[in-house]
Short mmCIF file of C-alpha atoms and ligand atoms in Angstrom, two decimals:
data_model
loop_
_atom_site.label_atom_id
_atom_site.label_comp_id
_atom_site.label_asym_id
_atom_site.label_seq_id
_atom_site.Cartn_x
_atom_site.Cartn_y
_atom_site.Cartn_z
CA MET D 1 -9.03 -89.82 -27.62
CA LYS D 2 -7.65 -87.24 -30.00
CA ILE D 3 -9.89 -84.33 -30.95
CA THR D 4 -9.15 -84.88 -34.63
CA ASP D 5 -10.77 -88.34 -34.30
CA ILE D 6 -13.89 -86.77 -32.74
CA LEU D 7 -14.04 -84.21 -35.54
CA LYS D 8 -14.00 -86.95 -38.19
CA GLN D 9 -17.31 -88.37 -36.93
CA ASP D 10 -20.48 -87.61 -38.87
CA ALA D 11 -22.76 -86.73 -35.95
CA CYS D 12 -23.23 -83.25 -34.48
CA HIS D 13 -21.23 -82.64 -31.32
CA LEU D 14 -21.00 -80.02 -28.61
CA SER D 15 -17.82 -79.43 -26.62
CA PHE D 16 -17.33 -77.19 -23.58
CA GLU D 17 -14.66 -74.81 -22.29
CA VAL D 18 -14.03 -74.35 -18.57
CA PHE D 19 -11.42 -72.33 -16.71
CA PRO D 20 -9.26 -73.14 -13.67
CA PRO D 21 -9.34 -71.14 -10.41
CA LYS D 22 -6.87 -68.28 -9.87
CA ARG D 23 -5.99 -69.44 -6.34
CA SER D 24 -5.91 -72.79 -4.54
CA ALA D 25 -8.77 -71.62 -2.31
CA GLY D 26 -11.12 -71.91 -5.29
CA LEU D 27 -9.90 -75.32 -6.44
CA ASP D 28 -12.56 -77.51 -4.79
CA SER D 29 -15.52 -75.51 -6.07
CA VAL D 30 -14.08 -75.26 -9.60
CA ARG D 31 -13.34 -79.00 -9.62
CA GLY D 32 -16.98 -79.59 -8.61
CA ALA D 33 -18.46 -77.28 -11.25
CA THR D 34 -16.22 -78.51 -14.06
CA GLU D 35 -16.91 -82.16 -13.18
CA GLU D 36 -20.64 -81.42 -13.30
CA ILE D 37 -20.21 -79.80 -16.72
CA ALA D 38 -18.19 -82.77 -18.02
CA LYS D 39 -20.80 -85.24 -16.71
CA LEU D 40 -23.29 -83.69 -19.15
CA GLY D 41 -21.40 -85.67 -21.82
CA PRO D 42 -19.78 -83.14 -24.20
CA SER D 43 -17.51 -84.48 -26.96
CA PHE D 44 -14.54 -82.97 -25.08
CA VAL D 45 -13.77 -80.33 -22.45
CA SER D 46 -11.08 -77.69 -22.88
CA VAL D 47 -9.41 -76.17 -19.83
CA THR D 48 -7.94 -72.69 -20.25
CA TYR D 49 -4.54 -71.48 -19.04
CA GLY D 50 -4.54 -68.34 -16.89
CA ALA D 51 -3.21 -65.12 -18.38
CA GLY D 52 0.53 -64.89 -17.66
CA GLY D 53 0.65 -68.61 -16.85
CA GLY D 54 -0.57 -68.04 -13.27
CA THR D 55 -2.75 -71.15 -13.15
CA SER D 56 -0.72 -73.70 -15.13
CA ASP D 57 -0.79 -76.25 -12.30
CA PHE D 58 -4.52 -75.81 -11.91
CA THR D 59 -5.11 -76.29 -15.65
CA LEU D 60 -3.57 -79.75 -15.45
CA ASN D 61 -5.27 -80.49 -12.13
CA ILE D 62 -8.74 -79.69 -13.54
CA ALA D 63 -8.08 -81.48 -16.85
CA LYS D 64 -6.86 -84.66 -15.13
CA ASN D 65 -9.76 -84.60 -12.67
CA ILE D 66 -12.32 -84.34 -15.50
CA ARG D 67 -10.76 -87.20 -17.41
CA GLU D 68 -10.44 -89.46 -14.36
CA LYS D 69 -13.94 -88.79 -13.00
CA THR D 70 -15.90 -88.72 -16.25
CA GLY D 71 -13.79 -90.29 -19.02
CA VAL D 72 -14.52 -87.26 -21.24
CA PRO D 73 -11.53 -86.36 -23.50
CA VAL D 74 -9.74 -83.19 -22.38
CA LEU D 75 -7.88 -80.40 -24.15
CA ALA D 76 -5.34 -78.52 -22.00
CA HIS D 77 -4.49 -74.94 -23.00
CA ILE D 78 -1.00 -73.46 -22.75
CA THR D 79 0.23 -69.93 -23.43
CA CYS D 80 3.84 -68.98 -24.16
CA VAL D 81 4.32 -65.21 -24.38
CA SER D 82 5.42 -64.69 -20.81
CA SER D 83 7.28 -68.02 -20.55
CA SER D 84 10.85 -69.15 -21.00
CA ARG D 85 11.73 -72.20 -23.11
CA GLN D 86 12.55 -73.99 -19.87
CA THR D 87 9.07 -73.37 -18.39
CA VAL D 88 7.39 -74.55 -21.57
CA ALA D 89 9.58 -77.68 -21.73
CA HIS D 90 8.65 -78.45 -18.13
CA TYR D 91 4.92 -78.04 -18.89
CA ILE D 92 5.20 -80.27 -21.97
CA ASP D 93 6.80 -82.94 -19.77
CA SER D 94 3.91 -82.62 -17.30
CA LEU D 95 1.40 -83.01 -20.14
CA LYS D 96 3.13 -86.19 -21.27
CA ARG D 97 3.34 -87.61 -17.74
CA SER D 98 -0.39 -86.88 -17.29
CA GLY D 99 -1.22 -88.65 -20.56
CA ILE D 100 -2.81 -85.52 -22.02
CA GLU D 101 -2.74 -85.79 -25.80
CA ASN D 102 -4.78 -82.72 -26.83
CA VAL D 103 -3.17 -79.30 -26.40
CA MET D 104 -4.39 -75.81 -27.37
CA ALA D 105 -1.28 -73.77 -28.22
CA LEU D 106 -1.71 -70.04 -27.60
CA ARG D 107 0.47 -67.00 -27.46
CA GLY D 108 -1.49 -65.35 -24.64
CA ASP D 109 -2.49 -61.71 -24.36
CA LEU D 110 0.16 -59.00 -24.00
CA THR D 111 -0.03 -57.11 -20.72
CA PRO D 112 0.09 -53.27 -20.98
CA GLU D 113 3.75 -53.37 -19.76
CA MET D 114 4.70 -55.88 -22.49
CA GLU D 115 3.17 -53.78 -25.25
CA GLY D 116 5.87 -51.10 -25.11
CA GLN D 117 8.78 -53.55 -24.78
CA ASP D 118 11.33 -54.64 -27.38
CA ARG D 119 10.21 -58.21 -28.04
CA SER D 120 13.08 -59.29 -30.26
CA GLY D 121 14.85 -61.20 -27.46
CA TRP D 122 11.79 -63.02 -26.17
CA ASP D 123 11.75 -66.82 -26.24
CA TYR D 124 8.25 -66.76 -27.75
CA ARG D 125 6.65 -63.97 -29.75
CA TYR D 126 3.95 -65.94 -31.55
CA ALA D 127 1.88 -69.07 -30.97
CA SER D 128 3.35 -70.69 -34.11
CA GLN D 129 6.69 -71.08 -32.26
CA LEU D 130 4.92 -73.00 -29.51
CA VAL D 131 3.07 -75.12 -32.07
CA GLU D 132 6.42 -76.07 -33.67
CA GLU D 133 7.85 -76.99 -30.30
CA LEU D 134 4.84 -79.14 -29.33
CA LYS D 135 4.95 -80.87 -32.69
CA ALA D 136 8.62 -81.75 -32.20
CA SER D 137 8.09 -82.88 -28.59
CA GLY D 138 5.55 -85.67 -28.92
CA ASP D 139 2.45 -87.11 -30.50
CA PHE D 140 0.12 -84.27 -29.50
CA CYS D 141 -3.10 -83.27 -31.24
CA ILE D 142 -2.60 -79.50 -31.44
CA GLY D 143 -5.24 -76.77 -31.62
CA GLY D 144 -4.76 -73.07 -32.40
CA ALA D 145 -6.92 -69.96 -31.99
CA CYS D 146 -8.41 -67.98 -34.86
CA TYR D 147 -10.40 -64.78 -35.14
CA PRO D 148 -13.40 -64.40 -37.50
CA GLU D 149 -13.35 -60.64 -36.79
CA VAL D 150 -9.50 -60.39 -37.05
CA HIS D 151 -7.11 -60.44 -34.09
CA PRO D 152 -7.05 -56.94 -32.54
CA GLU D 153 -3.28 -56.56 -33.11
CA SER D 154 -3.44 -57.37 -36.82
CA ARG D 155 -3.26 -54.52 -39.30
CA ASN D 156 -5.75 -56.17 -41.64
CA ARG D 157 -7.50 -59.47 -42.27
CA HIS D 158 -5.16 -60.50 -45.08
CA GLU D 159 -2.14 -60.28 -42.78
CA ASP D 160 -4.05 -62.08 -40.01
CA LEU D 161 -4.91 -64.93 -42.36
CA GLN D 162 -1.33 -65.26 -43.60
CA HIS D 163 -0.11 -65.63 -40.01
CA LEU D 164 -2.88 -68.12 -39.33
CA LYS D 165 -1.72 -70.14 -42.31
CA GLU D 166 1.85 -70.13 -40.96
CA LYS D 167 0.55 -71.34 -37.59
CA VAL D 168 -1.34 -74.21 -39.21
CA GLN D 169 1.71 -75.09 -41.32
CA ALA D 170 3.74 -75.20 -38.09
CA GLY D 171 1.52 -78.10 -36.98
CA CYS D 172 -2.03 -77.16 -35.89
CA ASP D 173 -4.46 -80.04 -36.37
CA PHE D 174 -7.55 -77.89 -35.82
CA LEU D 175 -8.57 -74.32 -35.00
CA THR D 176 -11.12 -72.89 -32.56
CA THR D 177 -12.57 -69.43 -33.09
CA GLN D 178 -12.91 -66.47 -30.81
CA MET D 179 -16.53 -65.87 -29.78
CA PHE D 180 -18.88 -64.21 -32.27
CA PHE D 181 -22.55 -63.26 -32.07
CA ASP D 182 -23.39 -63.09 -35.76
CA ASN D 183 -22.97 -66.38 -37.62
CA ASP D 184 -22.56 -64.64 -40.98
CA LEU D 185 -19.18 -63.38 -39.74
CA PHE D 186 -18.13 -66.98 -39.13
CA TYR D 187 -19.34 -68.20 -42.54
CA SER D 188 -17.49 -65.47 -44.39
CA PHE D 189 -14.35 -66.15 -42.29
CA LEU D 190 -14.56 -69.87 -43.10
CA TYR D 191 -14.81 -69.02 -46.78
CA ARG D 192 -11.65 -66.88 -46.57
CA VAL D 193 -9.83 -69.57 -44.53
CA ARG D 194 -10.53 -72.21 -47.19
CA ASP D 195 -9.68 -69.76 -49.97
CA ALA D 196 -6.29 -69.19 -48.31
CA GLY D 197 -5.64 -72.95 -48.49
CA ILE D 198 -6.11 -73.65 -44.77
CA ASP D 199 -7.87 -77.00 -44.66
CA VAL D 200 -7.86 -78.10 -41.01
CA PRO D 201 -11.21 -78.27 -39.14
CA VAL D 202 -12.40 -74.94 -37.71
CA ILE D 203 -14.55 -75.20 -34.57
CA PRO D 204 -16.81 -72.20 -33.92
CA GLY D 205 -16.70 -70.92 -30.32
CA ILE D 206 -20.02 -69.70 -28.89
CA MET D 207 -20.27 -67.62 -25.73
CA PRO D 208 -23.71 -67.64 -24.06
CA ILE D 209 -24.17 -64.18 -22.55
CA THR D 210 -26.33 -64.83 -19.51
CA ASN D 211 -25.87 -61.59 -17.57
CA ALA D 212 -25.51 -57.98 -18.66
CA ASN D 213 -22.04 -57.55 -17.09
CA GLN D 214 -20.62 -60.12 -19.48
CA VAL D 215 -21.37 -57.87 -22.46
CA GLU D 216 -18.71 -55.31 -21.60
CA LYS D 217 -16.15 -58.01 -20.75
CA ALA D 218 -16.88 -59.88 -23.99
CA LEU D 219 -16.49 -56.68 -25.98
CA LYS D 220 -13.18 -55.85 -24.30
CA LEU D 221 -11.85 -59.38 -24.81
CA SER D 222 -12.89 -59.95 -28.39
CA GLY D 223 -14.13 -56.67 -29.87
CA SER D 224 -16.96 -58.78 -31.33
CA HIS D 225 -19.73 -57.18 -33.33
CA MET D 226 -22.97 -57.30 -31.32
CA PRO D 227 -26.02 -57.45 -33.60
CA ILE D 228 -28.99 -55.22 -32.76
CA ARG D 229 -31.13 -58.33 -32.11
CA PHE D 230 -28.66 -59.34 -29.41
CA LEU D 231 -28.30 -55.86 -27.89
CA SER D 232 -32.10 -55.47 -27.71
CA LEU D 233 -32.28 -58.63 -25.69
CA VAL D 234 -29.65 -57.31 -23.24
CA ASP D 235 -31.47 -53.93 -23.03
CA ARG D 236 -34.79 -55.61 -22.31
CA PHE D 237 -33.72 -58.38 -19.91
CA GLY D 238 -30.32 -57.21 -18.57
CA ASN D 239 -31.78 -56.18 -15.21
CA GLU D 240 -33.76 -59.38 -14.72
CA PRO D 241 -31.22 -62.15 -14.02
CA ALA D 242 -33.46 -65.19 -14.60
CA ALA D 243 -34.91 -63.76 -17.81
CA MET D 244 -31.45 -62.72 -19.06
CA GLU D 245 -30.08 -66.22 -18.40
CA GLN D 246 -32.95 -67.80 -20.30
CA ALA D 247 -32.62 -65.35 -23.20
CA GLY D 248 -28.82 -65.83 -23.35
CA ILE D 249 -29.16 -69.62 -23.45
CA ILE D 250 -31.76 -69.40 -26.22
CA TYR D 251 -29.69 -66.92 -28.27
CA ALA D 252 -26.64 -69.23 -28.04
CA THR D 253 -28.80 -72.28 -28.87
CA ASP D 254 -30.16 -70.48 -31.90
CA GLN D 255 -26.62 -69.74 -33.14
CA ILE D 256 -25.63 -73.40 -32.60
CA ILE D 257 -28.67 -74.80 -34.46
CA ASP D 258 -27.92 -72.48 -37.39
CA LEU D 259 -24.29 -73.71 -37.43
CA TYR D 260 -25.37 -77.37 -37.44
CA ALA D 261 -27.95 -76.64 -40.13
CA ASN D 262 -25.16 -75.18 -42.27
CA GLY D 263 -22.99 -78.27 -42.02
CA ILE D 264 -20.80 -77.52 -39.00
CA ARG D 265 -20.51 -80.65 -36.84
CA ASN D 266 -18.68 -79.57 -33.68
CA VAL D 267 -19.46 -76.36 -31.79
CA HIS D 268 -17.48 -75.28 -28.73
CA VAL D 269 -19.34 -73.49 -25.92
CA TYR D 270 -17.63 -71.13 -23.49
CA THR D 271 -19.49 -72.28 -20.35
CA MET D 272 -17.89 -69.80 -17.91
CA ASN D 273 -17.96 -72.74 -15.44
CA LYS D 274 -21.76 -72.56 -15.20
CA PRO D 275 -23.27 -76.05 -15.21
CA ALA D 276 -26.83 -74.67 -15.49
CA VAL D 277 -25.96 -72.78 -18.67
CA ALA D 278 -24.23 -75.80 -20.26
CA ALA D 279 -27.16 -78.03 -19.26
CA GLY D 280 -29.71 -75.49 -20.56
CA ILE D 281 -28.09 -75.43 -24.00
CA LEU D 282 -27.79 -79.22 -24.15
CA LYS D 283 -31.43 -79.64 -23.14
CA ASN D 284 -32.47 -77.46 -26.08
CA LEU D 285 -30.49 -79.69 -28.44
CA THR D 286 -31.30 -83.25 -27.28
CA ALA D 287 -33.13 -84.38 -30.42
CA ILE D 288 -30.73 -82.51 -32.72
CA LEU D 289 -27.65 -84.10 -31.15
CA ALA D 290 -29.29 -87.54 -31.33
CA ALA D 291 -30.22 -87.14 -35.02
P1 LIG T 301 -0.88 -65.70 -32.37
O1 LIG T 301 -1.37 -66.77 -33.26
O2 LIG T 301 0.58 -65.63 -32.09
O3 LIG T 301 -1.37 -64.31 -32.99
C1 LIG T 301 -1.24 -63.08 -32.25
C2 LIG T 301 -1.08 -61.90 -33.20
O4 LIG T 301 0.20 -61.96 -33.82
C3 LIG T 301 -2.09 -61.91 -34.36
O5 LIG T 301 -2.41 -60.57 -34.64
C4 LIG T 301 -1.33 -62.55 -35.49
O6 LIG T 301 -1.84 -62.18 -36.77
C5 LIG T 301 0.07 -61.98 -35.24
N1 LIG T 301 1.17 -62.81 -35.75
C6 LIG T 301 1.28 -64.14 -35.70
N2 LIG T 301 2.44 -64.55 -36.24
C7 LIG T 301 3.08 -63.43 -36.67
C8 LIG T 301 4.33 -63.17 -37.31
N3 LIG T 301 5.15 -64.16 -37.66
N4 LIG T 301 4.67 -61.87 -37.56
C9 LIG T 301 3.85 -60.85 -37.22
N5 LIG T 301 2.65 -61.04 -36.61
C10 LIG T 301 2.27 -62.31 -36.35
N6 LIG T 301 -5.57 -66.70 -23.53
C11 LIG T 301 -5.07 -67.19 -22.36
O7 LIG T 301 -4.32 -66.48 -21.67
N7 LIG T 301 -5.36 -68.46 -21.93
C12 LIG T 301 -6.16 -69.30 -22.65
O8 LIG T 301 -6.40 -70.45 -22.25
C13 LIG T 301 -6.74 -68.81 -23.88
N8 LIG T 301 -7.54 -69.60 -24.64
C14 LIG T 301 -8.03 -69.11 -25.84
C15 LIG T 301 -8.83 -69.96 -26.63
C16 LIG T 301 -9.35 -69.48 -27.86
C17 LIG T 301 -10.20 -70.40 -28.70
C18 LIG T 301 -9.07 -68.15 -28.27
C19 LIG T 301 -9.64 -67.64 -29.57
C20 LIG T 301 -8.27 -67.32 -27.50
C21 LIG T 301 -7.74 -67.79 -26.28
N9 LIG T 301 -6.90 -66.99 -25.47
C22 LIG T 301 -6.40 -67.47 -24.29
C23 LIG T 301 -6.60 -65.60 -25.87
C24 LIG T 301 -5.29 -65.53 -26.74
O9 LIG T 301 -4.18 -65.84 -25.91
C25 LIG T 301 -5.18 -64.09 -27.26
O10 LIG T 301 -6.20 -63.84 -28.18
C26 LIG T 301 -3.81 -63.67 -27.80
O11 LIG T 301 -3.81 -62.25 -27.95
C27 LIG T 301 -3.42 -64.27 -29.14
O12 LIG T 301 -3.13 -65.59 -29.02
P2 LIG T 301 -2.88 -66.49 -30.37
O13 LIG T 301 -2.48 -67.82 -29.89
O14 LIG T 301 -4.02 -66.36 -31.27
O15 LIG T 301 -1.60 -65.72 -30.96
#
């Protein structure tokens, strides 16, 4: 099933993101955890693509396993910045052979070595080039990333939005946001997106922070604004793992309920491959998702 068809439905939905292992030694346990997460019945499961393309085989492996074992629709990620056209063409062939119809087209992060390089000769500099290629290669439903708090490399939000518009015009069917911890940032972003004439669905991405170590990583990855209410919770419960997990699940649930209450129908949760966290959030939403 294509994600655009899920997004057309009236009901509220929750979808989950999982990530593949870095090495084959971790494959069995990640297959187990991701299967467990998919069995909870999300609207779809996205499977990330390792930085630098290191886990491309595992992305497909995990995505196919989820679909075969649970029947839940899958979204396979792909990044392009460190890839040649040949590698990307090969991956697109594998997607087709695996019957995967939903693809998240990403540029990927620049490594510190890449940052100083002359990028003019690279096969791919931006995700929009990958979107164009996917669009021309088959009947894929294509997602793209967007950043309510502006992508860290952009000079300003106007420029960021113009590039986002170009990416959507290249063929994105929907967008998923970077994590955020203050819903007002998402609402004002959505307003600017619509004002810029971007009319594809925008799925908010919510990261439940369930241990204190995640805070620093999340900040480094996304530069997200952390509201005082959220930081107080980490200060108070950060050293008590069970309490922090419970507080993190409730904070994320609270964000999700607010999004639904404001008319958003699909929310994507970054599960970090933790079935208990995904299940905890779903349990808090049973009546809301059934409404
Ligand atoms: P782009 O859309 O190419 O944007 C990157 C920067 O370039 C932006 O600042 C943009 O404004 C600018 N830009 C775009 N076009 C132009 C242009 N024509 N001229 C000048 N500037 C331009 N990373 C992974 O490695 N694997 C994953 O699976 C993964 N999944 C993700 C899922 C989501 C929902 C999100 C939000 C991010 C994900 N990432 C993943 C991280 C992502 O790869 C990084 O954030 C990366 O730095 C940017 O990727 P992008 O696709 O948004 O790039």
